[in-house]
N, CA and C of each residue as an Amber inpcrd file, in Angstrom:
protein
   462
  80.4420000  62.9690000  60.7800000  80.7470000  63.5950000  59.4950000
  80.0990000  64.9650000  59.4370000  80.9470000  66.1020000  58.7630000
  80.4200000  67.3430000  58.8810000  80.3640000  67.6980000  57.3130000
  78.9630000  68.2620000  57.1040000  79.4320000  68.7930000  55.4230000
  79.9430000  69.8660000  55.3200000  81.2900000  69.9220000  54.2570000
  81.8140000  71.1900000  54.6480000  82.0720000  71.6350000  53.0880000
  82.1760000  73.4990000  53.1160000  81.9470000  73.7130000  51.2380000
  83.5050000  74.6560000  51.5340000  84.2400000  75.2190000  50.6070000
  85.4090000  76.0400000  50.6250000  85.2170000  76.4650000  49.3990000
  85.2240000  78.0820000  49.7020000  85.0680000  78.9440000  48.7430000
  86.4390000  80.2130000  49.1910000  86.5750000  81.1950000  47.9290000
  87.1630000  82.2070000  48.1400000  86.8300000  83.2280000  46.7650000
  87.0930000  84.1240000  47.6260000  87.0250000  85.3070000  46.2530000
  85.3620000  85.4410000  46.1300000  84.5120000  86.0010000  46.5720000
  83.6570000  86.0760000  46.1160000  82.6620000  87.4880000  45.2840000
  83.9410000  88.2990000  46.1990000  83.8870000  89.3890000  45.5950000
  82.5350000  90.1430000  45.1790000  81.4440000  90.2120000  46.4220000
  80.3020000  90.6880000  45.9350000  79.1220000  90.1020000  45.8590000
  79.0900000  89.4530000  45.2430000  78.4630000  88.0450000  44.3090000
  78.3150000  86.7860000  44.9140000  76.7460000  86.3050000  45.6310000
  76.9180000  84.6510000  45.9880000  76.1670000  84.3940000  45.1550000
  76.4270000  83.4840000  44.1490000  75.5370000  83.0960000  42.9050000
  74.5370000  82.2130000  43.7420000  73.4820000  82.2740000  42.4380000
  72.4940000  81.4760000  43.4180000  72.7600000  79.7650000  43.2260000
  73.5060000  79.5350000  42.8230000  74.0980000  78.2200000  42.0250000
  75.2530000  78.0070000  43.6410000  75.8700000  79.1160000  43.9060000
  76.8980000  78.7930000  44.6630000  75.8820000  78.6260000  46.2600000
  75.1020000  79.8440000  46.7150000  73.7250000  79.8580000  47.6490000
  73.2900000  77.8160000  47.8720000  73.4120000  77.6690000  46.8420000
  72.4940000  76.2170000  47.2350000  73.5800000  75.0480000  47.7740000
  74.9080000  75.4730000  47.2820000  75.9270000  74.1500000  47.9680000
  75.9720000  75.0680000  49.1250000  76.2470000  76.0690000  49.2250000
  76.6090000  76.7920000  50.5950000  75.0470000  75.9060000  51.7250000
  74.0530000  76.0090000  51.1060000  72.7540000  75.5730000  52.1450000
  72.7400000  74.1840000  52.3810000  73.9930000  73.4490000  51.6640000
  73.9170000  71.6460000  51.9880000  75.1920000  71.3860000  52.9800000
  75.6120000  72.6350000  53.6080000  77.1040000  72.5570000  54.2260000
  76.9310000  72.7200000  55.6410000  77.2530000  71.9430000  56.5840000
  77.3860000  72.1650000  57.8500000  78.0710000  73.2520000  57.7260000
  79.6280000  73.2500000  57.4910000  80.5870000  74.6550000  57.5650000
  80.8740000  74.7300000  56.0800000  81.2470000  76.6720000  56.3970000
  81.6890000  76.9760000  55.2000000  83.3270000  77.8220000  55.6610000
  84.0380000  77.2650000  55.3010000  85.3680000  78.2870000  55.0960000
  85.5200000  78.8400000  53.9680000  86.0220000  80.5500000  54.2210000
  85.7640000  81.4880000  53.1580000  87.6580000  81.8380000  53.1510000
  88.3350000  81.8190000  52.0440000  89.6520000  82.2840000  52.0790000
  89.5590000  83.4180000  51.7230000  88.8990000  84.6200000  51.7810000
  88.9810000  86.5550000  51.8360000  88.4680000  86.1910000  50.5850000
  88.4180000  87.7570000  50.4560000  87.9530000  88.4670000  49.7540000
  86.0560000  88.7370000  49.3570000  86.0540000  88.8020000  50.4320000
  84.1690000  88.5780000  50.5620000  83.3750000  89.4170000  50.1130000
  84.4540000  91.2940000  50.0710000  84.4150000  92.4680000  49.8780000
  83.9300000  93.2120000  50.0250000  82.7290000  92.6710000  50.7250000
  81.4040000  94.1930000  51.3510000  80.7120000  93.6120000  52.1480000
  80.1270000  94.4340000  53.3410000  79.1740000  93.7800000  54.6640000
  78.3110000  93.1180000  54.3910000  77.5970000  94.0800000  53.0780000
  76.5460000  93.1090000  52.3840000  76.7480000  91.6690000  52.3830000
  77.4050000  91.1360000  51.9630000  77.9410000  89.9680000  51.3340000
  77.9360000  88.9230000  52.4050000  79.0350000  89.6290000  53.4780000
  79.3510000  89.4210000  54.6830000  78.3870000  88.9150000  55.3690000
  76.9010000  89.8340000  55.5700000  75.9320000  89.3910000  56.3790000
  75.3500000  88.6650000  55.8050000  75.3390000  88.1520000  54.1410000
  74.4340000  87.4890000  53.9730000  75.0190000  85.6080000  53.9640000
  76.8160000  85.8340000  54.0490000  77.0490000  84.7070000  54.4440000
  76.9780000  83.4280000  55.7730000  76.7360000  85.0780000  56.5610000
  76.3490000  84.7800000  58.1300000  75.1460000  84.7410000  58.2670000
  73.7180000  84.8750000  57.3520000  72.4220000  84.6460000  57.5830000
  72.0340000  83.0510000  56.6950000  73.0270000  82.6270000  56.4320000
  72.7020000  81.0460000  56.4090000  72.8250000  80.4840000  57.4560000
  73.3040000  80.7020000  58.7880000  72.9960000  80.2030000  59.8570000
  74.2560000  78.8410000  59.7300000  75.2260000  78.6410000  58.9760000
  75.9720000  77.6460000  58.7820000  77.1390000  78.2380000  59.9970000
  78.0990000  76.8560000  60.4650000  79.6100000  77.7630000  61.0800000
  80.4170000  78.2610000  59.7550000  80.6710000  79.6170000  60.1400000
  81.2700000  80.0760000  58.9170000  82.9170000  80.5350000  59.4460000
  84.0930000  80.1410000  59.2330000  85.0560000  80.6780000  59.1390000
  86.0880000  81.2720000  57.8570000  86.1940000  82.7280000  58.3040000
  86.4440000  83.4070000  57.1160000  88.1640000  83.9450000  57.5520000
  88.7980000  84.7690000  56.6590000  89.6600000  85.2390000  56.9170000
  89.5890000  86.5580000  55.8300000  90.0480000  88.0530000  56.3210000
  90.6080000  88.7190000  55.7340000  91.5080000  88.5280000  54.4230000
  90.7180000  89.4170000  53.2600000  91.3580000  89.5890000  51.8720000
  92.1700000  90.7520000  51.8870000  92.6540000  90.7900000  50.7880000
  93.0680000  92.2320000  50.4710000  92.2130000  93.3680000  50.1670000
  91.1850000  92.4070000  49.1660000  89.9780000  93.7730000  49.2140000
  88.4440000  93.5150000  50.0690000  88.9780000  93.2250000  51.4180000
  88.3130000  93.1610000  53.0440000  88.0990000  94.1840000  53.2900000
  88.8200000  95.3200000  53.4830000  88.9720000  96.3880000  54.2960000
  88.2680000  97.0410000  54.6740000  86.7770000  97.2570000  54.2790000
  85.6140000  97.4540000  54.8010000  84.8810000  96.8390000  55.7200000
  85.6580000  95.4730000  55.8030000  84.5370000  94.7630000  56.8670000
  85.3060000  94.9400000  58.2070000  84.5510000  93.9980000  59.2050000
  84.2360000  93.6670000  60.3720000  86.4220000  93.4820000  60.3940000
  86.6910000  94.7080000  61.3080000  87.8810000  94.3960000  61.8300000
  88.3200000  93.3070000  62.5580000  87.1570000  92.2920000  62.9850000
  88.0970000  91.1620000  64.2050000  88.2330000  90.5150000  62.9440000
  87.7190000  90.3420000  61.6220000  87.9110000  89.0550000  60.9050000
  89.8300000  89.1780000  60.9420000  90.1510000  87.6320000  61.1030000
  91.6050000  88.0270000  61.2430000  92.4980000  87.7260000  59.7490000
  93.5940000  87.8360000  59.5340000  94.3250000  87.2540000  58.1920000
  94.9480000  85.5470000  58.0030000  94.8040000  85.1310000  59.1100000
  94.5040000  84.1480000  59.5910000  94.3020000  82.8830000  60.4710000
  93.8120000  82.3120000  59.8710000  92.9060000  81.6780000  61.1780000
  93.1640000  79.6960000  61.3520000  92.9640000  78.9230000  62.4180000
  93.2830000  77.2860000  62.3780000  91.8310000  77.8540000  62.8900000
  91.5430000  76.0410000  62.5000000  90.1020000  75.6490000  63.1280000
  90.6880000  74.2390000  62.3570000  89.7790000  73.4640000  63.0960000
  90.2320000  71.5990000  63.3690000  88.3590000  71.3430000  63.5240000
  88.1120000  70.9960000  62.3710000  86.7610000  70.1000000  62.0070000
  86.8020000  68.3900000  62.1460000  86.1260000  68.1360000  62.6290000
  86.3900000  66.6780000  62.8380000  87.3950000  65.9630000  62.4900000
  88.1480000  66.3390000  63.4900000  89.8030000  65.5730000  63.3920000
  90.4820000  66.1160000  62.2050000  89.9670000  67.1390000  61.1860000
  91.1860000  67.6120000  60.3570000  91.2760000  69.0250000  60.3260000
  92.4980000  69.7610000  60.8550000  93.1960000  70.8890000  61.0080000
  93.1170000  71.6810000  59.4660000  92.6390000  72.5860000  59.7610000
  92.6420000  73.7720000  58.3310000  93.6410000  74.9250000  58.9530000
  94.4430000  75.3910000  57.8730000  94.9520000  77.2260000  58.0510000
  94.5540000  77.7940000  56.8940000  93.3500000  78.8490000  57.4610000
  92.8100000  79.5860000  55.8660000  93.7590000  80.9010000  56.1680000
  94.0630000  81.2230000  54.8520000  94.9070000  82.4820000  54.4260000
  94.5960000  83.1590000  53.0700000  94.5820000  84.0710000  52.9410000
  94.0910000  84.4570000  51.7740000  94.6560000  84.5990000  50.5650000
  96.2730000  85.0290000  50.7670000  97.3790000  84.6930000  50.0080000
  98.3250000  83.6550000  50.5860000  98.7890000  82.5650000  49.5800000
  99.6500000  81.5890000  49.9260000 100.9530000  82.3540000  50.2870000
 101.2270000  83.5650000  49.7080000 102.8580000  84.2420000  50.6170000
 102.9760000  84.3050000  51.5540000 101.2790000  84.3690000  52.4030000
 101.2560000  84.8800000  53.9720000 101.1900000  83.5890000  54.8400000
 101.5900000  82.4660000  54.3160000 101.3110000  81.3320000  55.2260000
 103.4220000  81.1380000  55.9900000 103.0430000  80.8410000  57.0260000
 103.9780000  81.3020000  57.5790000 105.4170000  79.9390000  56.9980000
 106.3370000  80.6910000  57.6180000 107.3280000  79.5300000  57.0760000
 107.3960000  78.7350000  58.2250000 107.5000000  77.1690000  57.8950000
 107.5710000  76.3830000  59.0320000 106.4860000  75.7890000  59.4590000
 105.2090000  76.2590000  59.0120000 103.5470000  76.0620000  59.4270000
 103.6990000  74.7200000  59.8060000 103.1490000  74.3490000  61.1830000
 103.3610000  72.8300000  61.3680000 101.7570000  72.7020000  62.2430000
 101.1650000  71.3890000  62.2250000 100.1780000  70.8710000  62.9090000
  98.8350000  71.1350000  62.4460000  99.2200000  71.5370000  61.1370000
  98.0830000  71.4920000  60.4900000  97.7380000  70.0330000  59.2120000
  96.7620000  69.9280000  58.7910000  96.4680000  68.7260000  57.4720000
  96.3670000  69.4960000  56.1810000  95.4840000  71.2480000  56.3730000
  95.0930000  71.2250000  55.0440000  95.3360000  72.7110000  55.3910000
  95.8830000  73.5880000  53.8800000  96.2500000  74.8460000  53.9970000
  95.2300000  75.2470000  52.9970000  94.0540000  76.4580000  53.5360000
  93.0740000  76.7380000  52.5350000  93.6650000  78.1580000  52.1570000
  93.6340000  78.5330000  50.7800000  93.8800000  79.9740000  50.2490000
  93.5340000  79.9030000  49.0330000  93.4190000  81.7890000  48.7510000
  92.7960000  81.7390000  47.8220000  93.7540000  83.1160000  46.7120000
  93.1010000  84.3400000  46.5530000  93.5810000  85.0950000  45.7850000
  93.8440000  85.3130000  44.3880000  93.9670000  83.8910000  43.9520000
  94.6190000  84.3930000  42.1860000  93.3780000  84.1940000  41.8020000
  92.0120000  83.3990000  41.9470000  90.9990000  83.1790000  41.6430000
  91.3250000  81.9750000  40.9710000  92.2190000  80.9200000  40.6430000
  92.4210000  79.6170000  40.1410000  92.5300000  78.2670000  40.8030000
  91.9850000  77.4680000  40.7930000  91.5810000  75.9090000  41.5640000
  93.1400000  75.5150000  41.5170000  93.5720000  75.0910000  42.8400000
  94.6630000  74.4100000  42.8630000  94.9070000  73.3980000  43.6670000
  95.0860000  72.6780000  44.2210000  94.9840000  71.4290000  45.3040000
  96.3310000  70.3930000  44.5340000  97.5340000  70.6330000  45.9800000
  98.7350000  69.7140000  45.6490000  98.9520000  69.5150000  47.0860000
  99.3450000  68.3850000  47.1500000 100.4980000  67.8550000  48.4870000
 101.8190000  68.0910000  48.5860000 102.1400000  68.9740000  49.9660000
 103.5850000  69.6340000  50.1020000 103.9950000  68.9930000  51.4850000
 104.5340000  67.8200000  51.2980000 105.2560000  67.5850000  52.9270000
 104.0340000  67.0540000  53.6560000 103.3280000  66.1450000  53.0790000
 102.0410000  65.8560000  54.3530000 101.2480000  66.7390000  54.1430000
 101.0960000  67.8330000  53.6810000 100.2200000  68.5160000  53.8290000
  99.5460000  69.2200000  52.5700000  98.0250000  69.2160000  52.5660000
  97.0770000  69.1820000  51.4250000  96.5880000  70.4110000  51.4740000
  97.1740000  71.5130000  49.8110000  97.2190000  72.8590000  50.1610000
  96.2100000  73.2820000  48.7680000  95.1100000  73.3370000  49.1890000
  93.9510000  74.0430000  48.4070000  93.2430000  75.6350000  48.0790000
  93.0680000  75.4000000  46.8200000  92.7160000  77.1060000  46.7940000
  91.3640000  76.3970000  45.7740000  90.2840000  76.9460000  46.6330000
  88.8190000  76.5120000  45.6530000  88.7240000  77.5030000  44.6850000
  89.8460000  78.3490000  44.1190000  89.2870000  79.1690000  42.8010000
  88.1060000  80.3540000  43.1130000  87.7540000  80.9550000  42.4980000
  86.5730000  82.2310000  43.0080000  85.1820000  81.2010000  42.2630000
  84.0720000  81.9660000  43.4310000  83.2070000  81.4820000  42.8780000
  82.3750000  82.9260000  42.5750000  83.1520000  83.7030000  42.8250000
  82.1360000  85.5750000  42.5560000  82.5290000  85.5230000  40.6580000
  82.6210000  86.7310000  40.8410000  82.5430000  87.4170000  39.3600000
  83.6140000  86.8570000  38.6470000  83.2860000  86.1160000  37.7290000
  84.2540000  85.8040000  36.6530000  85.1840000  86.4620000  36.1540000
  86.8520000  86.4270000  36.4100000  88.0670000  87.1130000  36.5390000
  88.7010000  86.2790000  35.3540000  89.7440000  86.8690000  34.6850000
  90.9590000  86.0460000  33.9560000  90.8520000  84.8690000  33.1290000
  89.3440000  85.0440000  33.0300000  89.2790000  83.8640000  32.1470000
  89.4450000  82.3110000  32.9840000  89.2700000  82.7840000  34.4990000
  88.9640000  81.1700000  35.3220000  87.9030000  80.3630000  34.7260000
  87.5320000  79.1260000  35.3780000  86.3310000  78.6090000  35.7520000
  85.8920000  79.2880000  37.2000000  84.5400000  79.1500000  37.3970000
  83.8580000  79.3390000  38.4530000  83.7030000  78.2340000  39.4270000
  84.7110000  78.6350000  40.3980000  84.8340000  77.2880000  40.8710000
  84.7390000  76.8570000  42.6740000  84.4950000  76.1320000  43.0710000
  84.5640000  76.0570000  44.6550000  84.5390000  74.4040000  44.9280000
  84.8230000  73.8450000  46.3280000  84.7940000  72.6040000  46.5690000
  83.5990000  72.3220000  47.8700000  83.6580000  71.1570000  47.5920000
  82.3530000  70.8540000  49.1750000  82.3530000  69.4220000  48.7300000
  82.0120000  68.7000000  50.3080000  82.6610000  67.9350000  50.9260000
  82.3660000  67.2930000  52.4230000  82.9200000  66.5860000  52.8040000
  83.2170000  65.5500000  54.3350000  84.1250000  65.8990000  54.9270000
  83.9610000  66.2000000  56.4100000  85.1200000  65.8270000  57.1180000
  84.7410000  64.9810000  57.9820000  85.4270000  63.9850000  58.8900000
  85.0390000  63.1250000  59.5950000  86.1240000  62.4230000  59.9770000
  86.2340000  61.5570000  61.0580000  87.3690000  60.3770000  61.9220000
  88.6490000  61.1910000  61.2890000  88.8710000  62.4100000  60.9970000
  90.5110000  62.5850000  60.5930000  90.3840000  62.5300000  59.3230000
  89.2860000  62.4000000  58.5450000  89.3230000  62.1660000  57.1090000
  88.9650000  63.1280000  56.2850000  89.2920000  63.5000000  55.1000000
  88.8570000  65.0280000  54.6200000  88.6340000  64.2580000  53.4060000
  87.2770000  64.2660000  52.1740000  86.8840000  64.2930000  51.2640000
  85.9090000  65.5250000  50.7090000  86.7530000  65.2830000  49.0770000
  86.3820000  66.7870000  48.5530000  85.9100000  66.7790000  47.3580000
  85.3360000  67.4340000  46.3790000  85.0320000  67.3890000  44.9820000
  85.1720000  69.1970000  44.6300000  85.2280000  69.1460000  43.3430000
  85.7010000  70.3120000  42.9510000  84.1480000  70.4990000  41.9620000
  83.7500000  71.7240000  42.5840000  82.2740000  71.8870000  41.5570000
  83.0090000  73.2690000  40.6160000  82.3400000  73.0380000  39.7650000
  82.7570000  74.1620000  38.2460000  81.1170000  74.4240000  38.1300000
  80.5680000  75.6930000  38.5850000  79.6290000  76.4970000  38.0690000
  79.6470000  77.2750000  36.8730000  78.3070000  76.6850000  36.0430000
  78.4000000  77.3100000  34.5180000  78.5860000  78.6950000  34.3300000
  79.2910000  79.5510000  33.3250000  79.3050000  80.7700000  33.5740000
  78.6360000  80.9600000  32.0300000  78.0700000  82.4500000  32.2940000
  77.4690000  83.0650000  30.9100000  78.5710000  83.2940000  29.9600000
  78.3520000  83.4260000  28.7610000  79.0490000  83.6860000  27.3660000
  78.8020000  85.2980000  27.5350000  79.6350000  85.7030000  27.1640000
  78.8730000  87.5740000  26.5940000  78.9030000  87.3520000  25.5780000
């Protein structure tokens, strides 16, 4: 069993609320938008496996990050993408499609396949919740919970 957290959108910002599930996670998959090196390096100085993919507002970082990416965690296949338009037509051999972009929690089954967006857990946008998932993977099995971090009132 691997602990694994899925975030996107962070846009700047690792709350320290979000910092502490990120430090209980074997892996972290990031669906873009990470938005500055800063950020970047400080997701890579948790020392966790981190797989990320290119946002739209990436463009400052590290050019190999790609737009996207498979990786297969204990027996279950991920495709992170950052927008759901860019997932290709036909996508086959995967279990779980991670994306992100609008900043809103979504998780439905399309054809076998379990297509999640953990919502932003950066700067509070549109009137979301603050939101991300973390979790198990293991024997082929993927378990998840959806955490909602409190946000301030102005």
């Amino acid at each position: 069993m691997r602990r694994i957290a899925i975030i996107s959108d962070t846009h700047n910002l690792l709350r320290p609320q979000v910092l502490e599930r990120l430090a209980d996670a074997d892996v972290i998959l990031h669906a873009g938008d990470v938005s500055s090196p800063d950020t970047l390096e400080a997701l890579r100085d948790l020392g966790r496996d981190l797989y990320l993919v290119r946002g739209n507002n990436d463009w400052s970082l590290d050019p190999r990050i790609p737009p996207t990416l498979t990786v297969s965690i204990e027996g279950v296949t991920f495709f992170l993408v950052h927008n759901q338009r860019d997932v290709p037509p036909g996508l086959s051999g995967v279990d779980v499609v991670v994306y992100g972009h609008s900043h809103r929690y979504a998780r439905e089954e399309r054809r076998g396949v379990l297509w999640l967006n953990p919502g932003s857990c950066g700067p509070r946008r549109f009137h979301q919740e603050i939101t991300l998932l973390t979790g198990q993977a293991g024997g082929g099995v993927l378990r998840l919970e959806k955490i909602v971090i409190p946000h301030e009132e102005p």
